């Protein structure tokens, strides 16, 4: 997303050229984030999960159970991260 602060205009940007071919993520680098940033991340994750969970698609029981598990995990991580 590209944002022009003047006028608060946002435009999407995407290209296959900007995606990495390979990435190694170190979760320990997130340990020093401020609690506010952690809470924002959890809120974003939760919104994406709920968007999928409340779809009108039929016969997605397995996906619904995965969403429920992901929500429980997000809640657990949020509680641990904001102590």
PDB file of C-alpha atoms in Angstrom:
ATOM      1  CA  UNK A   1       0.000   0.000   0.000  1.00  0.00           C
ATOM      2  CA  UNK A   2       1.318   3.420  -0.923  1.00  0.00           C
ATOM      3  CA  UNK A   3       0.004   6.326   1.131  1.00  0.00           C
ATOM      4  CA  UNK A   4      -0.015  10.007   0.227  1.00  0.00           C
ATOM      5  CA  UNK A   5      -0.261  11.739   3.593  1.00  0.00           C
ATOM      6  CA  UNK A   6      -1.755  14.875   2.063  1.00  0.00           C
ATOM      7  CA  UNK A   7      -5.384  13.970   1.523  1.00  0.00           C
ATOM      8  CA  UNK A   8      -4.876  10.551   3.148  1.00  0.00           C
ATOM      9  CA  UNK A   9      -4.931   8.838  -0.245  1.00  0.00           C
ATOM     10  CA  UNK A  10      -4.000   5.158  -0.380  1.00  0.00           C
ATOM     11  CA  UNK A  11      -3.292   3.111  -3.456  1.00  0.00           C
ATOM     12  CA  UNK A  12      -2.509  -0.593  -3.626  1.00  0.00           C
ATOM     13  CA  UNK A  13       0.765  -1.739  -5.124  1.00  0.00           C
ATOM     14  CA  UNK A  14       1.691  -5.241  -6.071  1.00  0.00           C
ATOM     15  CA  UNK A  15       4.009  -7.136  -8.344  1.00  0.00           C
ATOM     16  CA  UNK A  16       5.453 -10.630  -8.436  1.00  0.00           C
ATOM     17  CA  UNK A  17       8.863  -8.930  -8.513  1.00  0.00           C
ATOM     18  CA  UNK A  18       8.575  -7.742  -4.890  1.00  0.00           C
ATOM     19  CA  UNK A  19       7.878 -11.148  -3.333  1.00  0.00           C
ATOM     20  CA  UNK A  20      10.845 -12.988  -1.860  1.00  0.00           C
ATOM     21  CA  UNK A  21      11.736 -16.407  -3.215  1.00  0.00           C
ATOM     22  CA  UNK A  22      12.761 -17.540   0.269  1.00  0.00           C
ATOM     23  CA  UNK A  23      12.593 -16.048   3.763  1.00  0.00           C
ATOM     24  CA  UNK A  24      13.775 -17.062   7.208  1.00  0.00           C
ATOM     25  CA  UNK A  25      11.800 -15.424   9.984  1.00  0.00           C
ATOM     26  CA  UNK A  26      13.158 -15.155  13.494  1.00  0.00           C
ATOM     27  CA  UNK A  27      10.255 -14.741  15.953  1.00  0.00           C
ATOM     28  CA  UNK A  28      12.678 -13.582  18.651  1.00  0.00           C
ATOM     29  CA  UNK A  29      12.958 -10.280  16.774  1.00  0.00           C
ATOM     30  CA  UNK A  30       9.342  -9.554  17.760  1.00  0.00           C
ATOM     31  CA  UNK A  31       9.984  -9.875  21.496  1.00  0.00           C
ATOM     32  CA  UNK A  32      11.025  -6.234  21.850  1.00  0.00           C
ATOM     33  CA  UNK A  33       7.982  -4.765  20.105  1.00  0.00           C
ATOM     34  CA  UNK A  34       5.936  -2.363  22.229  1.00  0.00           C
ATOM     35  CA  UNK A  35       2.736  -3.908  23.646  1.00  0.00           C
ATOM     36  CA  UNK A  36       0.656  -1.561  21.466  1.00  0.00           C
ATOM     37  CA  UNK A  37       2.277  -2.921  18.287  1.00  0.00           C
ATOM     38  CA  UNK A  38       1.726  -6.506  19.446  1.00  0.00           C
ATOM     39  CA  UNK A  39      -1.938  -5.735  20.148  1.00  0.00           C
ATOM     40  CA  UNK A  40      -2.334  -4.157  16.679  1.00  0.00           C
ATOM     41  CA  UNK A  41      -0.867  -7.263  15.070  1.00  0.00           C
ATOM     42  CA  UNK A  42      -3.201  -9.546  17.017  1.00  0.00           C
ATOM     43  CA  UNK A  43      -6.187  -7.360  16.073  1.00  0.00           C
ATOM     44  CA  UNK A  44      -5.199  -7.588  12.389  1.00  0.00           C
ATOM     45  CA  UNK A  45      -4.789 -11.368  12.574  1.00  0.00           C
ATOM     46  CA  UNK A  46      -8.136 -11.697  14.340  1.00  0.00           C
ATOM     47  CA  UNK A  47      -9.896  -9.559  11.707  1.00  0.00           C
ATOM     48  CA  UNK A  48      -8.538 -11.716   8.878  1.00  0.00           C
ATOM     49  CA  UNK A  49      -9.562 -14.935  10.639  1.00  0.00           C
ATOM     50  CA  UNK A  50     -13.065 -13.661  11.403  1.00  0.00           C
ATOM     51  CA  UNK A  51     -13.488 -12.483   7.816  1.00  0.00           C
ATOM     52  CA  UNK A  52     -12.962 -16.062   6.663  1.00  0.00           C
ATOM     53  CA  UNK A  53     -14.934 -17.592   9.525  1.00  0.00           C
ATOM     54  CA  UNK A  54     -18.118 -15.647   8.763  1.00  0.00           C
ATOM     55  CA  UNK A  55     -18.143 -16.353   5.031  1.00  0.00           C
ATOM     56  CA  UNK A  56     -21.289 -17.681   3.399  1.00  0.00           C
ATOM     57  CA  UNK A  57     -19.431 -20.692   1.973  1.00  0.00           C
ATOM     58  CA  UNK A  58     -21.057 -24.021   2.775  1.00  0.00           C
ATOM     59  CA  UNK A  59     -19.355 -27.253   3.880  1.00  0.00           C
ATOM     60  CA  UNK A  60     -16.169 -25.697   5.232  1.00  0.00           C
ATOM     61  CA  UNK A  61     -16.263 -27.395   8.634  1.00  0.00           C
ATOM     62  CA  UNK A  62     -12.547 -28.196   8.673  1.00  0.00           C
ATOM     63  CA  UNK A  63     -11.652 -24.614   7.794  1.00  0.00           C
ATOM     64  CA  UNK A  64     -14.000 -23.339  10.505  1.00  0.00           C
ATOM     65  CA  UNK A  65     -12.277 -25.548  13.107  1.00  0.00           C
ATOM     66  CA  UNK A  66      -8.882 -24.246  11.922  1.00  0.00           C
ATOM     67  CA  UNK A  67     -10.151 -20.667  12.282  1.00  0.00           C
ATOM     68  CA  UNK A  68     -11.371 -21.426  15.804  1.00  0.00           C
ATOM     69  CA  UNK A  69      -7.990 -22.883  16.727  1.00  0.00           C
ATOM     70  CA  UNK A  70      -6.197 -19.893  15.221  1.00  0.00           C
ATOM     71  CA  UNK A  71      -8.396 -17.521  17.248  1.00  0.00           C
ATOM     72  CA  UNK A  72      -7.625 -19.430  20.454  1.00  0.00           C
ATOM     73  CA  UNK A  73      -3.923 -19.275  19.627  1.00  0.00           C
ATOM     74  CA  UNK A  74      -4.081 -15.536  18.851  1.00  0.00           C
ATOM     75  CA  UNK A  75      -5.813 -14.989  22.201  1.00  0.00           C
ATOM     76  CA  UNK A  76      -3.117 -17.021  23.977  1.00  0.00           C
ATOM     77  CA  UNK A  77      -0.301 -15.130  22.249  1.00  0.00           C
ATOM     78  CA  UNK A  78      -1.932 -11.784  22.982  1.00  0.00           C
ATOM     79  CA  UNK A  79      -2.321 -12.593  26.663  1.00  0.00           C
ATOM     80  CA  UNK A  80       1.294 -13.763  26.910  1.00  0.00           C
ATOM     81  CA  UNK A  81       2.680 -10.870  24.866  1.00  0.00           C
ATOM     82  CA  UNK A  82       0.908  -8.144  26.772  1.00  0.00           C
ATOM     83  CA  UNK A  83       1.799  -9.260  30.288  1.00  0.00           C
TER      84      UNK A  83
END
